[in-house]
GROMACS .gro file of N, CA and C in nm:
model
  219
    1UNK      N    1  -0.938   1.853  -3.703
    1UNK     CA    2  -0.800   1.817  -3.730
    1UNK      C    3  -0.749   1.715  -3.628
    2UNK      N    4  -0.789   1.731  -3.502
    2UNK     CA    5  -0.744   1.637  -3.398
    2UNK      C    6  -0.794   1.496  -3.428
    3UNK      N    7  -0.917   1.486  -3.479
    3UNK     CA    8  -0.973   1.354  -3.508
    3UNK      C    9  -0.893   1.285  -3.619
    4UNK      N   10  -0.852   1.359  -3.718
    4UNK     CA   11  -0.775   1.299  -3.827
    4UNK      C   12  -0.638   1.254  -3.780
    5UNK      N   13  -0.573   1.337  -3.700
    5UNK     CA   14  -0.442   1.300  -3.646
    5UNK      C   15  -0.456   1.180  -3.552
    6UNK      N   16  -0.560   1.178  -3.471
    6UNK     CA   17  -0.584   1.065  -3.381
    6UNK      C   18  -0.604   0.936  -3.460
    7UNK      N   19  -0.675   0.945  -3.571
    7UNK     CA   20  -0.696   0.826  -3.655
    7UNK      C   21  -0.562   0.774  -3.706
    8UNK      N   22  -0.474   0.864  -3.748
    8UNK     CA   23  -0.341   0.823  -3.795
    8UNK      C   24  -0.264   0.754  -3.683
    9UNK      N   25  -0.268   0.814  -3.564
    9UNK     CA   26  -0.200   0.752  -3.450
    9UNK      C   27  -0.254   0.612  -3.425
   10UNK      N   28  -0.384   0.597  -3.429
   10UNK     CA   29  -0.445   0.466  -3.403
   10UNK      C   30  -0.397   0.363  -3.504
   11UNK      N   31  -0.394   0.402  -3.630
   11UNK     CA   32  -0.352   0.308  -3.734
   11UNK      C   33  -0.204   0.272  -3.723
   12UNK      N   34  -0.128   0.356  -3.656
   12UNK     CA   35   0.013   0.328  -3.632
   12UNK      C   36   0.035   0.252  -3.501
   13UNK      N   37  -0.074   0.217  -3.434
   13UNK     CA   38  -0.064   0.144  -3.308
   13UNK      C   39  -0.036   0.233  -3.189
   14UNK      N   40  -0.061   0.363  -3.204
   14UNK     CA   41  -0.037   0.459  -3.095
   14UNK      C   42  -0.170   0.505  -3.037
   15UNK      N   43  -0.248   0.409  -2.991
   15UNK     CA   44  -0.382   0.434  -2.940
   15UNK      C   45  -0.386   0.528  -2.821
   16UNK      N   46  -0.289   0.518  -2.732
   16UNK     CA   47  -0.289   0.606  -2.615
   16UNK      C   48  -0.275   0.753  -2.657
   17UNK      N   49  -0.191   0.778  -2.756
   17UNK     CA   50  -0.175   0.915  -2.805
   17UNK      C   51  -0.302   0.962  -2.876
   18UNK      N   52  -0.366   0.871  -2.947
   18UNK     CA   53  -0.491   0.905  -3.015
   18UNK      C   54  -0.598   0.943  -2.913
   19UNK      N   55  -0.611   0.862  -2.808
   19UNK     CA   56  -0.710   0.892  -2.704
   19UNK      C   57  -0.679   1.025  -2.636
   20UNK      N   58  -0.551   1.052  -2.613
   20UNK     CA   59  -0.511   1.177  -2.548
   20UNK      C   60  -0.547   1.298  -2.634
   21UNK      N   61  -0.539   1.285  -2.764
   21UNK     CA   62  -0.579   1.394  -2.853
   21UNK      C   63  -0.730   1.415  -2.851
   22UNK      N   64  -0.804   1.306  -2.845
   22UNK     CA   65  -0.950   1.315  -2.854
   22UNK      C   66  -1.016   1.356  -2.723
   23UNK      N   67  -0.953   1.327  -2.611
   23UNK     CA   68  -1.015   1.356  -2.481
   23UNK      C   69  -1.055   1.502  -2.464
   24UNK      N   70  -0.966   1.598  -2.488
   24UNK     CA   71  -1.008   1.738  -2.470
   24UNK      C   72  -1.111   1.784  -2.573
   25UNK      N   73  -1.103   1.728  -2.693
   25UNK     CA   74  -1.202   1.763  -2.796
   25UNK      C   75  -1.340   1.719  -2.750
   26UNK      N   76  -1.350   1.595  -2.703
   26UNK     CA   77  -1.480   1.543  -2.662
   26UNK      C   78  -1.526   1.603  -2.529
   27UNK      N   79  -1.433   1.646  -2.446
   27UNK     CA   80  -1.473   1.714  -2.322
   27UNK      C   81  -1.537   1.848  -2.354
   28UNK      N   82  -1.483   1.917  -2.453
   28UNK     CA   83  -1.536   2.048  -2.491
   28UNK      C   84  -1.658   2.036  -2.583
   29UNK      N   85  -1.662   1.929  -2.663
   29UNK     CA   86  -1.770   1.911  -2.761
   29UNK      C   87  -1.815   1.765  -2.760
   30UNK      N   88  -1.893   1.725  -2.661
   30UNK     CA   89  -1.930   1.584  -2.647
   30UNK      C   90  -2.013   1.528  -2.763
   31UNK      N   91  -2.069   1.615  -2.845
   31UNK     CA   92  -2.148   1.569  -2.959
   31UNK      C   93  -2.074   1.587  -3.091
   32UNK      N   94  -1.942   1.587  -3.086
   32UNK     CA   95  -1.861   1.597  -3.208
   32UNK      C   96  -1.860   1.460  -3.276
   33UNK      N   97  -1.944   1.445  -3.376
   33UNK     CA   98  -1.959   1.317  -3.444
   33UNK      C   99  -1.830   1.260  -3.499
   34UNK      N  100  -1.752   1.339  -3.574
   34UNK     CA  101  -1.627   1.284  -3.626
   34UNK      C  102  -1.529   1.240  -3.515
   35UNK      N  103  -1.523   1.315  -3.407
   35UNK     CA  104  -1.435   1.276  -3.297
   35UNK      C  105  -1.484   1.147  -3.231
   36UNK      N  106  -1.614   1.134  -3.214
   36UNK     CA  107  -1.670   1.011  -3.157
   36UNK      C  108  -1.645   0.891  -3.249
   37UNK      N  109  -1.664   0.913  -3.380
   37UNK     CA  110  -1.637   0.806  -3.477
   37UNK      C  111  -1.491   0.763  -3.468
   38UNK      N  112  -1.402   0.861  -3.458
   38UNK     CA  113  -1.259   0.830  -3.451
   38UNK      C  114  -1.225   0.758  -3.322
   39UNK      N  115  -1.284   0.801  -3.210
   39UNK     CA  116  -1.259   0.731  -3.083
   39UNK      C  117  -1.303   0.585  -3.094
   40UNK      N  118  -1.418   0.564  -3.153
   40UNK     CA  119  -1.464   0.426  -3.174
   40UNK      C  120  -1.368   0.347  -3.259
   41UNK      N  121  -1.317   0.409  -3.364
   41UNK     CA  122  -1.221   0.342  -3.451
   41UNK      C  123  -1.092   0.312  -3.376
   42UNK      N  124  -1.047   0.406  -3.295
   42UNK     CA  125  -0.926   0.385  -3.213
   42UNK      C  126  -0.945   0.260  -3.127
   43UNK      N  127  -1.061   0.249  -3.066
   43UNK     CA  128  -1.088   0.134  -2.979
   43UNK      C  129  -1.097   0.004  -3.059
   44UNK      N  130  -1.154   0.010  -3.178
   44UNK     CA  131  -1.161  -0.111  -3.261
   44UNK      C  132  -1.022  -0.157  -3.304
   45UNK      N  133  -0.938  -0.063  -3.343
   45UNK     CA  134  -0.801  -0.098  -3.383
   45UNK      C  135  -0.727  -0.161  -3.265
   46UNK      N  136  -0.758  -0.116  -3.144
   46UNK     CA  137  -0.695  -0.171  -3.024
   46UNK      C  138  -0.764  -0.300  -2.977
   47UNK      N  139  -0.861  -0.347  -3.056
   47UNK     CA  140  -0.937  -0.470  -3.025
   47UNK      C  141  -1.014  -0.458  -2.894
   48UNK      N  142  -1.071  -0.339  -2.873
   48UNK     CA  143  -1.152  -0.312  -2.754
   48UNK      C  144  -1.294  -0.281  -2.799
   49UNK      N  145  -1.362  -0.382  -2.850
   49UNK     CA  146  -1.496  -0.363  -2.906
   49UNK      C  147  -1.594  -0.308  -2.802
   50UNK      N  148  -1.581  -0.351  -2.676
   50UNK     CA  149  -1.672  -0.300  -2.573
   50UNK      C  150  -1.657  -0.150  -2.556
   51UNK      N  151  -1.532  -0.102  -2.559
   51UNK     CA  152  -1.507   0.042  -2.544
   51UNK      C  153  -1.548   0.119  -2.670
   52UNK      N  154  -1.551   0.053  -2.784
   52UNK     CA  155  -1.586   0.118  -2.910
   52UNK      C  156  -1.736   0.138  -2.926
   53UNK      N  157  -1.816   0.055  -2.861
   53UNK     CA  158  -1.960   0.056  -2.887
   53UNK      C  159  -2.027   0.190  -2.857
   54UNK      N  160  -2.005   0.248  -2.741
   54UNK     CA  161  -2.075   0.371  -2.705
   54UNK      C  162  -2.040   0.489  -2.796
   55UNK      N  163  -1.911   0.516  -2.821
   55UNK     CA  164  -1.883   0.628  -2.912
   55UNK      C  165  -1.933   0.603  -3.054
   56UNK      N  166  -1.926   0.479  -3.100
   56UNK     CA  167  -1.975   0.451  -3.236
   56UNK      C  168  -2.127   0.460  -3.244
   57UNK      N  169  -2.195   0.417  -3.140
   57UNK     CA  170  -2.340   0.429  -3.137
   57UNK      C  171  -2.380   0.577  -3.143
   58UNK      N  172  -2.313   0.659  -3.064
   58UNK     CA  173  -2.343   0.802  -3.062
   58UNK      C  174  -2.307   0.868  -3.195
   59UNK      N  175  -2.192   0.832  -3.252
   59UNK     CA  176  -2.150   0.888  -3.381
   59UNK      C  177  -2.250   0.850  -3.490
   60UNK      N  178  -2.296   0.726  -3.490
   60UNK     CA  179  -2.393   0.683  -3.591
   60UNK      C  180  -2.523   0.761  -3.578
   61UNK      N  181  -2.563   0.790  -3.455
   61UNK     CA  182  -2.686   0.868  -3.434
   61UNK      C  183  -2.668   1.013  -3.478
   62UNK      N  184  -2.551   1.070  -3.451
   62UNK     CA  185  -2.525   1.209  -3.486
   62UNK      C  186  -2.498   1.228  -3.635
   63UNK      N  187  -2.446   1.124  -3.698
   63UNK     CA  188  -2.406   1.132  -3.839
   63UNK      C  189  -2.480   1.026  -3.921
   64UNK      N  190  -2.611   1.040  -3.936
   64UNK     CA  191  -2.687   0.934  -4.003
   64UNK      C  192  -2.650   0.914  -4.150
   65UNK      N  193  -2.591   1.013  -4.213
   65UNK     CA  194  -2.553   1.001  -4.354
   65UNK      C  195  -2.404   0.975  -4.373
   66UNK      N  196  -2.333   0.952  -4.265
   66UNK     CA  197  -2.190   0.925  -4.272
   66UNK      C  198  -2.169   0.775  -4.287
   67UNK      N  199  -2.131   0.735  -4.406
   67UNK     CA  200  -2.114   0.592  -4.434
   67UNK      C  201  -2.014   0.527  -4.339
   68UNK      N  202  -1.905   0.595  -4.313
   68UNK     CA  203  -1.800   0.537  -4.228
   68UNK      C  204  -1.850   0.513  -4.086
   69UNK      N  205  -1.922   0.610  -4.030
   69UNK     CA  206  -1.975   0.593  -3.895
   69UNK      C  207  -2.075   0.478  -3.891
   70UNK      N  208  -2.158   0.468  -3.993
   70UNK     CA  209  -2.258   0.362  -3.997
   70UNK      C  210  -2.191   0.225  -4.013
   71UNK      N  211  -2.090   0.218  -4.098
   71UNK     CA  212  -2.020   0.091  -4.121
   71UNK      C  213  -1.946   0.045  -3.996
   72UNK      N  214  -1.879   0.138  -3.929
   72UNK     CA  215  -1.805   0.101  -3.809
   72UNK      C  216  -1.897   0.052  -3.698
   73UNK      N  217  -2.014   0.116  -3.688
   73UNK     CA  218  -2.108   0.075  -3.584
   73UNK      C  219  -2.168  -0.059  -3.619
   0.00000   0.00000   0.00000
């Protein structure tokens, strides 16, 4: 649920709030593919491609059949 809300925040230009939602999720579950995909998307929306690469690379590896993760990476 946090990943979906974070995605909404990112699309509204509220990237800091999106990152704040995702930080505790990823601290507790560093291999949460949807949260990693969303963090990467948050960074892409903020035009921070360098920051997006690592979470998207990890999300793509964890979610090989997730079209969205693969497309974003």
